[in-house]
């Protein structure tokens, strides 16, 4: 039975792995992992011995065709990323789209993803929101921020620790110093932290306390 499973993995705390995710990873013929070294630790912890191979942003364009052929031959495959749900700011979209185009079953399991707890923790309106992921690094960044300055829904961004101050400074410039923001980092891990306040207040906080770990930024929409 040809089928692709999209399997979320914990974003930090291994206890967030679901029973069903473990079962699927044990039963499929092949696991596609963003980084086999990182995923190897997870698989070993849960005694999952299924063969794995790398599938990441640098090789996914080249490997999709071969993977589709494997699936058509009857191979069942599970796709995982280093943390969270594949295809959410991680590889997965290209293979999923190719499966849909080739009438191959795709089943995505529910599970961990970083932006949901960050959004709920923020205290900002979450009845309507827009997920932006990572902002463009250079080209298109100014254009995107100009557009988002008029966004009325709550906005969610992913950011790396060494770019957080730059991004918050840009939010001050384009959204205004007093726009409400919440920064969550190291979610589900030992040093999990959420800092809330105006963009200027949160920028000042992290200027004096350099951030570490994976970061989710939640920004209030324009009123």
XYZ file of C-alpha atoms in Angstrom:
223
model
C 0.000 0.000 0.000
C 1.649 3.208 -1.164
C 1.286 5.912 1.441
C 3.154 8.880 2.872
C 2.764 9.663 6.550
C 3.630 13.141 7.845
C 4.698 12.590 11.460
C 5.254 15.435 13.951
C 8.039 15.010 16.490
C 8.575 16.822 19.832
C 9.873 20.390 19.736
C 11.800 19.764 22.938
C 10.192 17.511 25.511
C 10.307 13.881 24.361
C 7.143 13.164 26.383
C 5.204 15.060 23.713
C 5.748 12.203 21.240
C 2.395 10.494 20.632
C 1.745 6.754 20.860
C 0.454 6.808 17.299
C 3.566 8.551 15.981
C 5.761 5.856 17.521
C 3.555 3.128 16.078
C 3.655 4.581 12.555
C 7.433 5.074 12.613
C 7.879 1.448 13.641
C 5.536 0.109 10.953
C 6.600 2.035 7.825
C 9.299 0.789 5.470
C 11.355 4.004 5.452
C 11.712 7.192 7.481
C 12.744 10.444 5.801
C 14.544 12.654 8.312
C 15.703 16.260 8.021
C 18.927 15.326 9.834
C 19.454 11.612 10.448
C 21.874 12.353 13.293
C 19.333 14.453 15.172
C 16.458 12.085 14.468
C 18.642 9.105 15.287
C 18.583 10.109 18.960
C 14.798 10.267 18.938
C 14.434 6.930 17.143
C 16.870 5.258 19.512
C 15.017 6.615 22.549
C 11.758 5.048 21.381
C 13.454 1.869 20.099
C 12.469 2.518 16.492
C 14.697 0.524 14.143
C 13.151 1.499 10.797
C 15.731 2.463 8.112
C 16.072 6.221 7.581
C 17.558 8.550 4.994
C 18.032 12.305 4.806
C 15.430 14.566 3.235
C 16.157 18.261 3.738
C 15.876 21.636 2.021
C 19.158 21.152 0.147
C 18.278 17.838 -1.483
C 14.482 17.607 -1.584
C 14.219 18.932 -5.155
C 16.493 16.123 -6.333
C 14.985 13.294 -4.292
C 11.246 13.791 -4.819
C 11.035 11.866 -8.098
C 12.857 8.861 -6.673
C 10.692 8.874 -3.564
C 7.521 8.965 -5.651
C 8.775 5.902 -7.527
C 9.428 4.150 -4.201
C 5.916 4.942 -3.028
C 4.400 3.720 -6.309
C 6.244 0.441 -5.857
C 4.354 -0.097 -2.590
C 6.819 1.382 -0.085
C 5.274 3.118 2.913
C 7.216 6.198 3.998
C 7.089 8.486 7.033
C 8.440 12.027 6.869
C 9.755 13.710 10.017
C 11.658 16.941 10.651
C 14.154 17.722 13.402
C 11.322 19.073 15.551
C 7.636 19.808 15.127
C 5.392 19.179 12.140
C 7.083 18.728 8.734
C 6.318 21.315 6.033
C 5.748 24.084 8.628
C 8.880 26.146 7.878
C 10.573 22.781 7.229
C 10.865 20.396 4.257
C 7.739 18.472 3.333
C 5.641 20.584 0.978
C 7.316 19.439 -2.249
C 6.942 15.740 -1.464
C 3.366 16.151 -0.237
C 2.401 18.047 -3.388
C 4.032 15.414 -5.589
C 2.103 12.662 -3.777
C -1.191 14.509 -4.279
C -0.404 14.974 -7.980
C 0.329 11.250 -8.304
C -2.765 10.073 -6.399
C -0.658 8.709 -3.536
C -2.341 8.720 -0.135
C -0.983 11.281 2.343
C -1.877 11.168 6.022
C -0.696 13.840 8.448
C -0.734 12.920 12.126
C -1.594 15.614 14.673
C 1.172 16.607 17.015
C 3.703 19.156 18.166
C 4.259 22.450 16.404
C 5.891 25.479 18.003
C 3.587 28.298 16.985
C 0.406 26.974 18.628
C 1.586 27.101 22.287
C 3.352 30.401 21.588
C 0.142 31.906 20.222
C -1.982 30.664 23.113
C 0.645 31.759 25.688
C 0.844 35.252 24.210
C -2.498 36.461 25.517
C -3.055 38.157 22.149
C -6.242 37.564 20.114
C -6.140 34.093 18.545
C -9.570 33.814 16.933
C -7.928 35.041 13.727
C -4.192 34.982 13.020
C -1.670 34.787 10.220
C 1.420 32.568 10.267
C 4.366 34.246 8.541
C 7.167 31.855 9.473
C 10.612 33.312 8.807
C 10.760 36.797 7.297
C 12.921 37.261 4.169
C 16.516 37.853 5.216
C 17.273 40.643 2.734
C 15.364 40.772 -0.544
C 11.699 41.420 0.022
C 11.962 42.027 3.767
C 11.093 45.743 3.605
C 8.199 45.081 1.228
C 6.826 42.344 3.474
C 7.057 44.485 6.608
C 5.305 47.384 4.877
C 2.415 45.068 3.995
C 2.263 43.535 7.472
C 2.164 46.978 9.091
C -1.492 47.124 7.971
C -2.353 43.560 9.068
C -5.162 43.544 11.638
C -4.849 39.877 12.633
C -2.343 38.571 15.159
C 0.917 37.662 13.384
C 3.256 34.773 14.130
C 6.938 34.648 13.153
C 9.801 32.209 13.626
C 13.233 33.676 14.318
C 16.742 32.588 15.240
C 18.308 33.996 18.428
C 21.057 35.938 16.671
C 18.503 37.782 14.492
C 15.894 38.490 17.166
C 17.131 41.984 18.066
C 17.262 43.021 14.409
C 13.745 41.744 13.811
C 12.331 43.460 16.916
C 14.042 46.699 15.854
C 12.357 46.376 12.459
C 9.013 45.837 14.192
C 9.582 49.077 16.113
C 10.287 50.841 12.837
C 7.391 49.431 10.810
C 4.754 48.612 13.442
C 5.543 51.204 16.116
C 7.225 50.993 19.524
C 3.973 50.344 21.383
C 2.694 47.375 19.316
C 2.067 44.419 21.690
C 4.383 41.459 21.247
C 5.127 38.137 22.913
C 8.407 36.253 22.482
C 8.492 32.564 23.420
C 11.723 30.623 23.370
C 12.834 27.091 24.242
C 9.205 25.932 24.294
C 8.638 22.674 26.250
C 12.296 22.676 27.346
C 13.858 23.258 30.762
C 14.452 26.989 30.263
C 11.180 27.809 28.502
C 10.425 31.524 28.659
C 7.732 33.878 27.367
C 8.287 37.639 27.537
C 5.349 39.942 26.812
C 5.074 43.698 26.433
C 5.409 46.402 23.815
C 7.904 45.816 21.021
C 10.201 48.426 22.579
C 9.990 46.841 26.034
C 10.769 43.367 24.717
C 13.585 44.725 22.551
C 15.115 46.408 25.625
C 14.780 43.171 27.615
C 16.642 41.059 25.074
C 19.208 43.788 24.447
C 20.244 43.328 28.081
C 19.735 39.555 28.069
C 20.909 37.992 24.793
C 18.441 35.254 23.778
C 19.218 31.581 23.226
C 17.231 28.758 21.659
C 14.448 28.524 19.095
C 12.120 31.536 19.083
C 8.505 32.263 18.180
C 7.363 35.893 18.009
C 3.661 36.754 18.254
C 2.694 40.319 17.322
C -0.659 42.032 17.784
C -2.398 43.283 14.670
C -3.014 46.908 13.788
C -5.974 48.471 15.573
